[in-house]
Amino acid sequence: MSDQSGLEQTYGERYAASLMNTFGAPKLVLTRGEGPYVWDADGRRYLDLLGGIAVNALGHGHPALVDAVTTQLSTLGHISNFFTSAPQVELAEALVRLLDADAPAKVFFTNSGTEANEAAFKLTRRTGRTRIVAAEGAFHGRTMGALALTAKAAYREPFEPLPGEVVFVPYGDAEALAAAVDDTTAAIVLEPIQGEAGVVVPPEGYLAAARRIADEHGALLWFDEIQSGMGRTGHWFAHQHPAIGGVTPDVVTLAKSLGGGFPIGALIGIGRAAELFEPGNHGTTFGGNPVACAAGLAVIGVIENAGLLERVAVLGQKIRDGLAADPRVVEVRGEGLLIGLDLVAESSAAVAAAAQDAGFIVNAPTPTRIRLAPAYVLTEDDVDSFLAAWPGILDAAGVTA
Ligand SMILES: *Cc1c(COP(=O)(O)O)cnc(C)c1O
């Protein structure tokens, strides 16, 4: 923690004494949020351009989300999956509607992204095949199954052996994908835009090639849209974005923005993948609970009623153009409000720290890359204030062209 007020210091020390050291020291102690802003324990305000890692689609404390969750909690909070509720059925129907697939689709709800991927991994086993082809640079989560699909050696190696026969191919390389998939492949799993890798967009036609390759071999095509989905790219799903996809997968996994900050994930099966699980194959106590599903419905409702998909597309373009104008930025990537940039040098940690000192929260997913995934309720003024501060942030971080 850079700010060392009494409160910040006390909670920093108490954190170190009482929480496991998996995340490193927290950068701030936060006390309050409103729209795209958060406040720390010293009362300093920050423009939150990370949005809880692509989660807070409606920002902090959105009245529609607060109302949906509190109303549902005071009406019916938790019931287990021996029973169902209107929000659960309505959210499943809404997701199927937004997916707009050319075959019937069905949903399984979870509490997080990694659980959605774990469920999807199990679903692929129901094809009778066990091989999975995944991508280098991919991140799919931290449970043993999701970790088995995640490429990063530092995350995997302390926990091997991991389940599954998983092969990794370079992301964006259709030929390598074609060479790796055969008639024993259960599924190809891809992020339509790689998030944790620092927002890596595949070349045009890559996802369509993946669709063809999967079809040739009877493999499932599984898109992990946990970070890229739910409007983040200006389309409900990144695979619907004409520049990226335009193909229908067999399996989609969601989480992050789905609940707008309330924990919820989902696995969606399309066509034959909708029917692969039989009673007893999978389960969850909390998944699909009425409160989480009410949150999901509120998020979708606000995005639709406030025209936020258009706003995401417009503001995203404005941010990318503004960031690219500085010669110390080598490349800016992304769609909508999932934005990544490469700096000229390995300075992303210093840039993120300088941004925080200047009142902006950004993320450094790799030593050279900065990622932004802000709330869809961001305003033009917010964007202007960040772009005005950006050159000074790079100066303060000591980045030179
Ligand atoms: C965040 C993320 C996950 C894991 O989700 P958790 O909710 O953190 O378990 C999986 N896949 C992708 C693409 C993600 O961005």
Short mmCIF file of C-alpha atoms and ligand atoms in Angstrom, two decimals:
data_model
loop_
_atom_site.label_atom_id
_atom_site.label_comp_id
_atom_site.label_asym_id
_atom_site.label_seq_id
_atom_site.Cartn_x
_atom_site.Cartn_y
_atom_site.Cartn_z
CA MET A 1 0.00 0.00 0.00
CA SER A 2 1.45 3.31 -1.08
CA ASP A 3 -0.74 5.49 1.12
CA GLN A 4 0.12 4.95 4.74
CA SER A 5 -2.65 6.54 6.74
CA GLY A 6 -3.64 4.95 10.04
CA LEU A 7 -6.57 3.01 8.61
CA GLU A 8 -4.70 1.82 5.53
CA GLN A 9 -1.78 0.64 7.64
CA THR A 10 -3.91 -1.06 10.27
CA TYR A 11 -5.91 -3.07 7.74
CA GLY A 12 -2.80 -3.83 5.73
CA GLU A 13 -1.17 -5.36 8.79
CA ARG A 14 -4.31 -7.17 9.89
CA TYR A 15 -4.72 -8.50 6.33
CA ALA A 16 -1.19 -9.93 6.36
CA ALA A 17 -1.82 -11.56 9.73
CA SER A 18 -5.25 -13.04 8.95
CA LEU A 19 -5.45 -13.76 5.20
CA MET A 20 -3.45 -16.32 3.24
CA ASN A 21 -0.76 -14.81 1.08
CA THR A 22 -2.08 -15.77 -2.36
CA PHE A 23 -2.54 -12.31 -3.90
CA GLY A 24 0.44 -10.39 -2.53
CA ALA A 25 -0.15 -7.23 -0.52
CA PRO A 26 -3.42 -5.44 -1.38
CA LYS A 27 -2.83 -2.16 -3.21
CA LEU A 28 -5.51 -0.25 -1.30
CA VAL A 29 -8.12 -0.67 1.40
CA LEU A 30 -11.37 0.36 -0.29
CA THR A 31 -14.37 1.55 1.65
CA ARG A 32 -17.02 2.68 -0.82
CA GLY A 33 -18.00 2.71 -4.50
CA GLU A 34 -20.38 4.69 -6.66
CA GLY A 35 -20.74 4.34 -10.43
CA PRO A 36 -17.26 3.96 -11.90
CA TYR A 37 -15.59 5.39 -8.76
CA VAL A 38 -14.19 3.85 -5.57
CA TRP A 39 -12.89 5.51 -2.41
CA ASP A 40 -10.06 4.33 -0.19
CA ALA A 41 -9.77 4.41 3.59
CA ASP A 42 -8.25 7.91 3.40
CA GLY A 43 -11.27 9.19 1.48
CA ARG A 44 -9.35 9.44 -1.82
CA ARG A 45 -11.42 8.88 -4.95
CA TYR A 46 -10.27 6.69 -7.87
CA LEU A 47 -11.74 6.17 -11.33
CA ASP A 48 -12.00 2.37 -11.39
CA LEU A 49 -10.90 1.36 -14.89
CA LEU A 50 -10.53 -2.30 -13.92
CA GLY A 51 -14.07 -2.77 -12.65
CA GLY A 52 -13.22 -5.59 -10.25
CA ILE A 53 -11.55 -7.37 -13.22
CA ALA A 54 -14.27 -6.98 -15.84
CA VAL A 55 -17.04 -7.66 -13.32
CA ASN A 56 -18.76 -4.41 -12.32
CA ALA A 57 -20.57 -3.84 -15.61
CA LEU A 58 -23.00 -1.40 -14.00
CA GLY A 59 -20.35 0.18 -11.80
CA HIS A 60 -20.70 0.28 -8.04
CA GLY A 61 -24.03 0.53 -6.22
CA HIS A 62 -26.26 0.68 -9.30
CA PRO A 63 -29.80 1.23 -7.94
CA ALA A 64 -31.36 -1.43 -10.21
CA LEU A 65 -28.86 -4.06 -9.06
CA VAL A 66 -29.14 -3.05 -5.40
CA ASP A 67 -32.93 -3.16 -5.64
CA ALA A 68 -33.05 -6.52 -7.43
CA VAL A 69 -30.71 -8.18 -4.94
CA THR A 70 -32.25 -6.73 -1.78
CA THR A 71 -35.80 -7.37 -2.93
CA GLN A 72 -35.00 -10.95 -3.88
CA LEU A 73 -33.06 -11.60 -0.67
CA SER A 74 -35.91 -10.34 1.47
CA THR A 75 -38.42 -12.38 -0.58
CA LEU A 76 -36.59 -15.68 -1.11
CA GLY A 77 -32.84 -15.96 -0.70
CA HIS A 78 -31.71 -19.55 -1.04
CA ILE A 79 -33.60 -22.73 -1.83
CA SER A 80 -31.13 -25.41 -3.15
CA ASN A 81 -31.57 -27.14 -6.48
CA PHE A 82 -34.27 -29.46 -5.20
CA PHE A 83 -36.43 -26.45 -6.09
CA THR A 84 -36.49 -23.71 -8.68
CA SER A 85 -37.50 -20.06 -8.72
CA ALA A 86 -38.70 -17.53 -11.28
CA PRO A 87 -35.33 -15.66 -11.44
CA GLN A 88 -33.45 -18.89 -12.22
CA VAL A 89 -35.74 -19.82 -15.11
CA GLU A 90 -35.96 -16.25 -16.40
CA LEU A 91 -32.19 -15.74 -16.39
CA ALA A 92 -31.63 -19.03 -18.24
CA GLU A 93 -34.23 -17.96 -20.82
CA ALA A 94 -32.64 -14.51 -21.14
CA LEU A 95 -29.16 -15.97 -21.75
CA VAL A 96 -30.50 -18.35 -24.38
CA ARG A 97 -32.30 -15.45 -26.06
CA LEU A 98 -29.16 -13.26 -26.09
CA LEU A 99 -27.06 -16.14 -27.40
CA ASP A 100 -29.42 -16.30 -30.37
CA ALA A 101 -27.97 -19.66 -31.45
CA ASP A 102 -29.25 -21.66 -34.40
CA ALA A 103 -30.01 -24.67 -32.14
CA PRO A 104 -31.76 -25.02 -28.77
CA ALA A 105 -29.59 -24.15 -25.76
CA LYS A 106 -29.69 -24.96 -22.03
CA VAL A 107 -27.97 -23.48 -18.99
CA PHE A 108 -26.26 -24.77 -15.83
CA PHE A 109 -25.59 -22.07 -13.20
CA THR A 110 -22.48 -21.89 -11.01
CA ASN A 111 -21.00 -19.38 -8.54
CA SER A 112 -17.85 -18.42 -10.42
CA GLY A 113 -15.97 -18.66 -13.68
CA THR A 114 -13.72 -21.51 -12.72
CA GLU A 115 -16.77 -23.55 -11.65
CA ALA A 116 -18.45 -22.85 -14.98
CA ASN A 117 -15.34 -24.14 -16.74
CA GLU A 118 -15.11 -27.12 -14.41
CA ALA A 119 -18.71 -27.99 -15.30
CA ALA A 120 -17.97 -27.54 -19.01
CA PHE A 121 -14.86 -29.75 -18.74
CA LYS A 122 -17.01 -32.49 -17.20
CA LEU A 123 -19.63 -31.95 -19.92
CA THR A 124 -16.99 -32.61 -22.61
CA ARG A 125 -16.26 -36.01 -21.00
CA ARG A 126 -19.86 -36.99 -21.70
CA THR A 127 -18.95 -37.12 -25.41
CA GLY A 128 -17.01 -40.30 -24.58
CA ARG A 129 -13.77 -38.55 -25.56
CA THR A 130 -11.12 -37.18 -23.22
CA ARG A 131 -8.69 -35.03 -25.24
CA ILE A 132 -8.92 -31.24 -25.12
CA VAL A 133 -7.12 -28.71 -27.28
CA ALA A 134 -6.53 -25.37 -25.53
CA ALA A 135 -4.48 -22.28 -26.33
CA GLU A 136 -1.16 -20.94 -25.13
CA GLY A 137 -1.73 -17.78 -23.12
CA ALA A 138 -5.16 -19.03 -22.06
CA PHE A 139 -6.59 -18.51 -18.60
CA HIS A 140 -9.55 -20.65 -17.58
CA GLY A 141 -9.43 -20.61 -13.77
CA ARG A 142 -7.87 -22.19 -10.71
CA THR A 143 -9.72 -25.38 -9.82
CA MET A 144 -7.81 -28.52 -10.81
CA GLY A 145 -9.85 -29.00 -13.98
CA ALA A 146 -9.85 -25.35 -15.07
CA LEU A 147 -6.14 -25.16 -14.24
CA ALA A 148 -5.51 -28.14 -16.49
CA LEU A 149 -6.79 -25.98 -19.39
CA THR A 150 -4.74 -22.95 -18.31
CA ALA A 151 -1.40 -22.61 -20.04
CA LYS A 152 0.68 -20.61 -17.55
CA ALA A 153 3.43 -22.80 -16.12
CA ALA A 154 3.72 -20.80 -12.89
CA TYR A 155 0.05 -21.49 -12.10
CA ARG A 156 0.14 -25.17 -13.14
CA GLU A 157 3.43 -26.61 -12.05
CA PRO A 158 3.02 -26.46 -8.24
CA PHE A 159 -0.17 -28.54 -8.59
CA GLU A 160 0.69 -31.20 -11.15
CA PRO A 161 -0.41 -33.82 -11.96
CA LEU A 162 -3.54 -32.14 -13.34
CA PRO A 163 -6.48 -34.01 -14.86
CA GLY A 164 -7.07 -34.49 -18.53
CA GLU A 165 -5.16 -34.91 -21.73
CA VAL A 166 -4.77 -31.28 -22.69
CA VAL A 167 -2.72 -30.08 -25.64
CA PHE A 168 -1.78 -26.40 -26.01
CA VAL A 169 -1.45 -24.70 -29.39
CA PRO A 170 -0.40 -21.12 -30.22
CA TYR A 171 -3.42 -18.82 -29.97
CA GLY A 172 -4.58 -17.39 -33.28
CA ASP A 173 -2.82 -20.01 -35.42
CA ALA A 174 -5.52 -21.91 -37.35
CA GLU A 175 -3.00 -24.31 -38.92
CA ALA A 176 -1.62 -25.34 -35.54
CA LEU A 177 -5.18 -25.89 -34.33
CA ALA A 178 -6.02 -28.04 -37.36
CA ALA A 179 -2.90 -30.14 -36.77
CA ALA A 180 -3.72 -30.71 -33.09
CA VAL A 181 -7.39 -31.73 -33.42
CA ASP A 182 -8.34 -35.27 -34.44
CA ASP A 183 -11.25 -37.67 -34.09
CA THR A 184 -10.36 -38.34 -30.44
CA THR A 185 -10.66 -34.65 -29.48
CA ALA A 186 -13.57 -33.97 -27.13
CA ALA A 187 -13.40 -30.18 -27.37
CA ILE A 188 -11.49 -27.12 -28.48
CA VAL A 189 -11.56 -24.46 -25.76
CA LEU A 190 -10.77 -20.85 -26.64
CA GLU A 191 -11.28 -17.39 -25.24
CA PRO A 192 -12.71 -15.30 -28.14
CA ILE A 193 -10.43 -12.56 -26.78
CA GLN A 194 -7.73 -13.64 -24.32
CA GLY A 195 -8.20 -11.54 -21.19
CA GLU A 196 -5.54 -12.41 -18.63
CA ALA A 197 -2.91 -12.61 -21.39
CA GLY A 198 -3.36 -8.83 -21.72
CA VAL A 199 -6.32 -8.62 -24.13
CA VAL A 200 -5.17 -10.58 -27.16
CA VAL A 201 -7.55 -10.45 -30.13
CA PRO A 202 -7.33 -13.36 -32.59
CA PRO A 203 -6.80 -12.72 -36.32
CA GLU A 204 -10.01 -12.38 -38.32
CA GLY A 205 -11.35 -15.78 -39.33
CA TYR A 206 -9.67 -17.70 -36.49
CA LEU A 207 -12.86 -18.60 -34.63
CA ALA A 208 -14.55 -19.53 -37.90
CA ALA A 209 -11.61 -21.83 -38.66
CA ALA A 210 -11.96 -23.34 -35.18
CA ARG A 211 -15.64 -23.99 -35.95
CA ARG A 212 -14.76 -25.79 -39.20
CA ILE A 213 -12.00 -27.84 -37.54
CA ALA A 214 -14.28 -28.88 -34.67
CA ASP A 215 -17.00 -29.91 -37.13
CA GLU A 216 -14.60 -31.94 -39.27
CA HIS A 217 -13.67 -34.07 -36.26
CA GLY A 218 -16.90 -34.12 -34.29
CA ALA A 219 -15.32 -32.12 -31.45
CA LEU A 220 -17.18 -29.56 -29.37
CA LEU A 221 -16.26 -25.91 -29.82
CA TRP A 222 -16.21 -24.25 -26.41
CA PHE A 223 -15.82 -20.50 -26.00
CA ASP A 224 -14.80 -19.23 -22.56
CA GLU A 225 -16.59 -15.87 -22.54
CA ILE A 226 -16.16 -15.36 -18.80
CA GLN A 227 -14.27 -12.11 -19.37
CA SER A 228 -15.36 -11.19 -22.91
CA GLY A 229 -19.09 -11.90 -22.57
CA MET A 230 -22.16 -10.04 -21.29
CA GLY A 231 -21.73 -6.91 -23.38
CA ARG A 232 -18.06 -6.25 -22.65
CA THR A 233 -17.16 -5.93 -26.37
CA GLY A 234 -20.27 -3.96 -27.34
CA HIS A 235 -21.95 -7.24 -28.34
CA TRP A 236 -23.58 -9.60 -25.87
CA PHE A 237 -20.88 -12.17 -26.62
CA ALA A 238 -17.49 -11.53 -28.20
CA HIS A 239 -18.09 -14.41 -30.61
CA GLN A 240 -21.03 -12.40 -32.02
CA HIS A 241 -18.74 -9.47 -32.82
CA PRO A 242 -18.36 -9.44 -36.61
CA ALA A 243 -14.64 -8.66 -36.39
CA ILE A 244 -14.00 -11.61 -34.11
CA GLY A 245 -16.48 -14.39 -34.58
CA GLY A 246 -19.81 -14.67 -36.25
CA VAL A 247 -19.84 -18.41 -35.52
CA THR A 248 -21.95 -20.34 -33.03
CA PRO A 249 -20.07 -22.48 -30.49
CA ASP A 250 -21.40 -25.65 -28.82
CA VAL A 251 -20.45 -24.57 -25.32
CA VAL A 252 -20.18 -21.12 -23.72
CA THR A 253 -19.00 -20.32 -20.20
CA LEU A 254 -19.81 -17.05 -18.44
CA ALA A 255 -19.23 -15.31 -15.11
CA LYS A 256 -17.62 -11.94 -14.26
CA SER A 257 -20.05 -9.28 -15.67
CA LEU A 258 -22.98 -11.71 -15.55
CA GLY A 259 -23.84 -10.74 -11.97
CA GLY A 260 -22.45 -7.20 -12.11
CA GLY A 261 -20.52 -7.90 -8.88
CA PHE A 262 -22.77 -10.56 -7.40
CA PRO A 263 -21.05 -13.97 -7.76
CA ILE A 264 -22.57 -16.09 -10.50
CA GLY A 265 -21.33 -18.16 -13.43
CA ALA A 266 -23.01 -20.16 -16.16
CA LEU A 267 -22.34 -23.00 -18.55
CA ILE A 268 -24.46 -22.96 -21.70
CA GLY A 269 -24.73 -25.99 -23.97
CA ILE A 270 -26.03 -25.54 -27.51
CA GLY A 271 -27.50 -28.31 -29.66
CA ARG A 272 -26.18 -31.75 -28.62
CA ALA A 273 -24.14 -30.12 -25.82
CA ALA A 274 -27.40 -28.99 -24.19
CA GLU A 275 -28.32 -32.64 -23.57
CA LEU A 276 -25.00 -34.24 -22.55
CA PHE A 277 -25.52 -34.11 -18.78
CA GLU A 278 -27.89 -36.63 -17.23
CA PRO A 279 -29.41 -36.43 -13.76
CA GLY A 280 -26.65 -36.93 -11.20
CA ASN A 281 -23.79 -35.97 -13.52
CA HIS A 282 -23.19 -32.59 -11.91
CA GLY A 283 -24.50 -30.43 -9.09
CA THR A 284 -24.10 -27.40 -6.86
CA THR A 285 -25.70 -26.12 -3.66
CA PHE A 286 -25.56 -22.39 -4.34
CA GLY A 287 -25.45 -22.29 -8.15
CA GLY A 288 -28.57 -20.71 -9.66
CA ASN A 289 -29.81 -19.33 -6.36
CA PRO A 290 -32.58 -16.73 -6.68
CA VAL A 291 -30.48 -13.77 -5.49
CA ALA A 292 -27.62 -14.34 -7.94
CA CYS A 293 -30.08 -14.90 -10.77
CA ALA A 294 -31.99 -11.72 -9.86
CA ALA A 295 -28.67 -9.88 -10.09
CA GLY A 296 -28.07 -11.34 -13.55
CA LEU A 297 -31.52 -10.30 -14.72
CA ALA A 298 -30.95 -6.76 -13.41
CA VAL A 299 -27.64 -6.48 -15.26
CA ILE A 300 -29.20 -7.60 -18.54
CA GLY A 301 -32.20 -5.31 -17.99
CA VAL A 302 -30.07 -2.22 -17.44
CA ILE A 303 -27.76 -2.97 -20.37
CA GLU A 304 -30.81 -3.34 -22.65
CA ASN A 305 -32.86 -0.43 -21.32
CA ALA A 306 -30.02 2.07 -21.08
CA GLY A 307 -28.52 1.18 -24.47
CA LEU A 308 -25.20 0.34 -22.87
CA LEU A 309 -23.92 -1.90 -25.68
CA GLU A 310 -23.68 1.16 -27.95
CA ARG A 311 -22.02 3.17 -25.21
CA VAL A 312 -19.48 0.39 -24.61
CA ALA A 313 -18.54 0.39 -28.30
CA VAL A 314 -18.25 4.19 -28.56
CA LEU A 315 -16.32 4.75 -25.32
CA GLY A 316 -14.02 1.80 -26.04
CA GLN A 317 -13.04 3.26 -29.39
CA LYS A 318 -12.44 6.65 -27.84
CA ILE A 319 -10.19 5.19 -25.14
CA ARG A 320 -8.21 3.09 -27.62
CA ASP A 321 -7.68 6.06 -29.95
CA GLY A 322 -6.62 8.29 -27.06
CA LEU A 323 -4.16 5.78 -25.61
CA ALA A 324 -2.61 5.01 -28.99
CA ALA A 325 -1.80 8.69 -29.53
CA ASP A 326 1.15 8.46 -27.10
CA PRO A 327 4.37 7.20 -28.77
CA ARG A 328 5.23 5.24 -25.62
CA VAL A 329 2.31 2.94 -26.42
CA VAL A 330 3.34 0.35 -29.02
CA GLU A 331 -0.04 -1.22 -29.65
CA VAL A 332 -3.61 -0.94 -28.35
CA ARG A 333 -5.94 -3.94 -28.69
CA GLY A 334 -9.44 -5.01 -27.76
CA GLU A 335 -13.10 -4.44 -28.51
CA GLY A 336 -15.52 -2.30 -26.53
CA LEU A 337 -14.44 -1.91 -22.93
CA LEU A 338 -11.99 -4.80 -22.89
CA ILE A 339 -8.79 -2.95 -23.70
CA GLY A 340 -5.13 -3.92 -23.61
CA LEU A 341 -2.01 -2.05 -24.59
CA ASP A 342 1.69 -2.78 -24.95
CA LEU A 343 4.21 -0.32 -23.55
CA VAL A 344 7.62 0.29 -25.10
CA ALA A 345 9.35 -1.18 -22.04
CA GLU A 346 8.74 -3.56 -19.12
CA SER A 347 7.12 -0.82 -17.09
CA SER A 348 3.52 -1.90 -16.57
CA ALA A 349 3.81 -2.25 -12.78
CA ALA A 350 5.27 1.26 -12.49
CA VAL A 351 2.55 2.61 -14.81
CA ALA A 352 -0.22 0.98 -12.76
CA ALA A 353 1.31 2.44 -9.57
CA ALA A 354 1.61 5.91 -11.14
CA ALA A 355 -1.98 5.66 -12.36
CA GLN A 356 -3.13 4.83 -8.84
CA ASP A 357 -1.22 7.81 -7.45
CA ALA A 358 -3.01 9.95 -10.06
CA GLY A 359 -6.42 8.55 -9.03
CA PHE A 360 -6.96 5.85 -11.70
CA ILE A 361 -7.13 2.08 -11.20
CA VAL A 362 -5.65 0.13 -14.10
CA ASN A 363 -4.20 -3.40 -14.22
CA ALA A 364 -0.80 -4.77 -15.27
CA PRO A 365 -1.44 -8.38 -16.39
CA THR A 366 2.09 -8.81 -17.84
CA PRO A 367 5.32 -6.78 -17.42
CA THR A 368 4.67 -4.86 -20.67
CA ARG A 369 0.87 -4.81 -20.83
CA ILE A 370 -1.85 -2.66 -19.27
CA ARG A 371 -5.47 -3.84 -19.20
CA LEU A 372 -8.66 -1.81 -18.76
CA ALA A 373 -12.10 -3.33 -18.20
CA PRO A 374 -14.22 -0.52 -16.74
CA ALA A 375 -17.93 -0.27 -15.99
CA TYR A 376 -20.28 0.26 -18.94
CA VAL A 377 -21.72 3.30 -17.10
CA LEU A 378 -18.46 5.21 -17.57
CA THR A 379 -19.09 8.72 -19.00
CA GLU A 380 -17.35 10.73 -21.72
CA ASP A 381 -16.04 13.03 -18.96
CA ASP A 382 -14.50 10.07 -17.14
CA VAL A 383 -12.76 9.01 -20.34
CA ASP A 384 -11.56 12.57 -21.00
CA SER A 385 -10.12 12.86 -17.51
CA PHE A 386 -8.20 9.60 -17.90
CA LEU A 387 -6.88 10.43 -21.37
CA ALA A 388 -5.80 13.88 -20.15
CA ALA A 389 -3.89 12.28 -17.27
CA TRP A 390 -2.36 9.44 -19.34
CA PRO A 391 0.83 11.15 -20.64
CA GLY A 392 1.59 12.41 -17.13
CA ILE A 393 1.11 8.90 -15.74
CA LEU A 394 3.68 7.57 -18.22
CA ASP A 395 6.03 10.45 -17.29
CA ALA A 396 5.64 9.69 -13.58
CA ALA A 397 6.37 6.01 -14.26
CA GLY A 398 9.57 7.00 -16.06
CA VAL A 399 8.50 5.57 -19.44
CA THR A 400 10.43 7.17 -22.29
CA ALA A 401 9.96 6.70 -26.02
C1 LIG B 1 -11.65 -14.76 -14.67
C2 LIG B 1 -11.65 -15.85 -15.67
C3 LIG B 1 -11.89 -17.18 -15.30
C4 LIG B 1 -12.05 -17.61 -13.85
O1 LIG B 1 -13.16 -17.03 -13.26
P1 LIG B 1 -13.24 -16.96 -11.64
O2 LIG B 1 -14.60 -16.39 -11.38
O3 LIG B 1 -12.11 -16.11 -11.19
O4 LIG B 1 -13.13 -18.34 -11.14
C5 LIG B 1 -11.96 -18.14 -16.29
N1 LIG B 1 -11.81 -17.80 -17.60
C6 LIG B 1 -11.58 -16.55 -18.00
C7 LIG B 1 -11.46 -16.23 -19.45
C8 LIG B 1 -11.48 -15.52 -17.05
O5 LIG B 1 -11.22 -14.27 -17.43
#
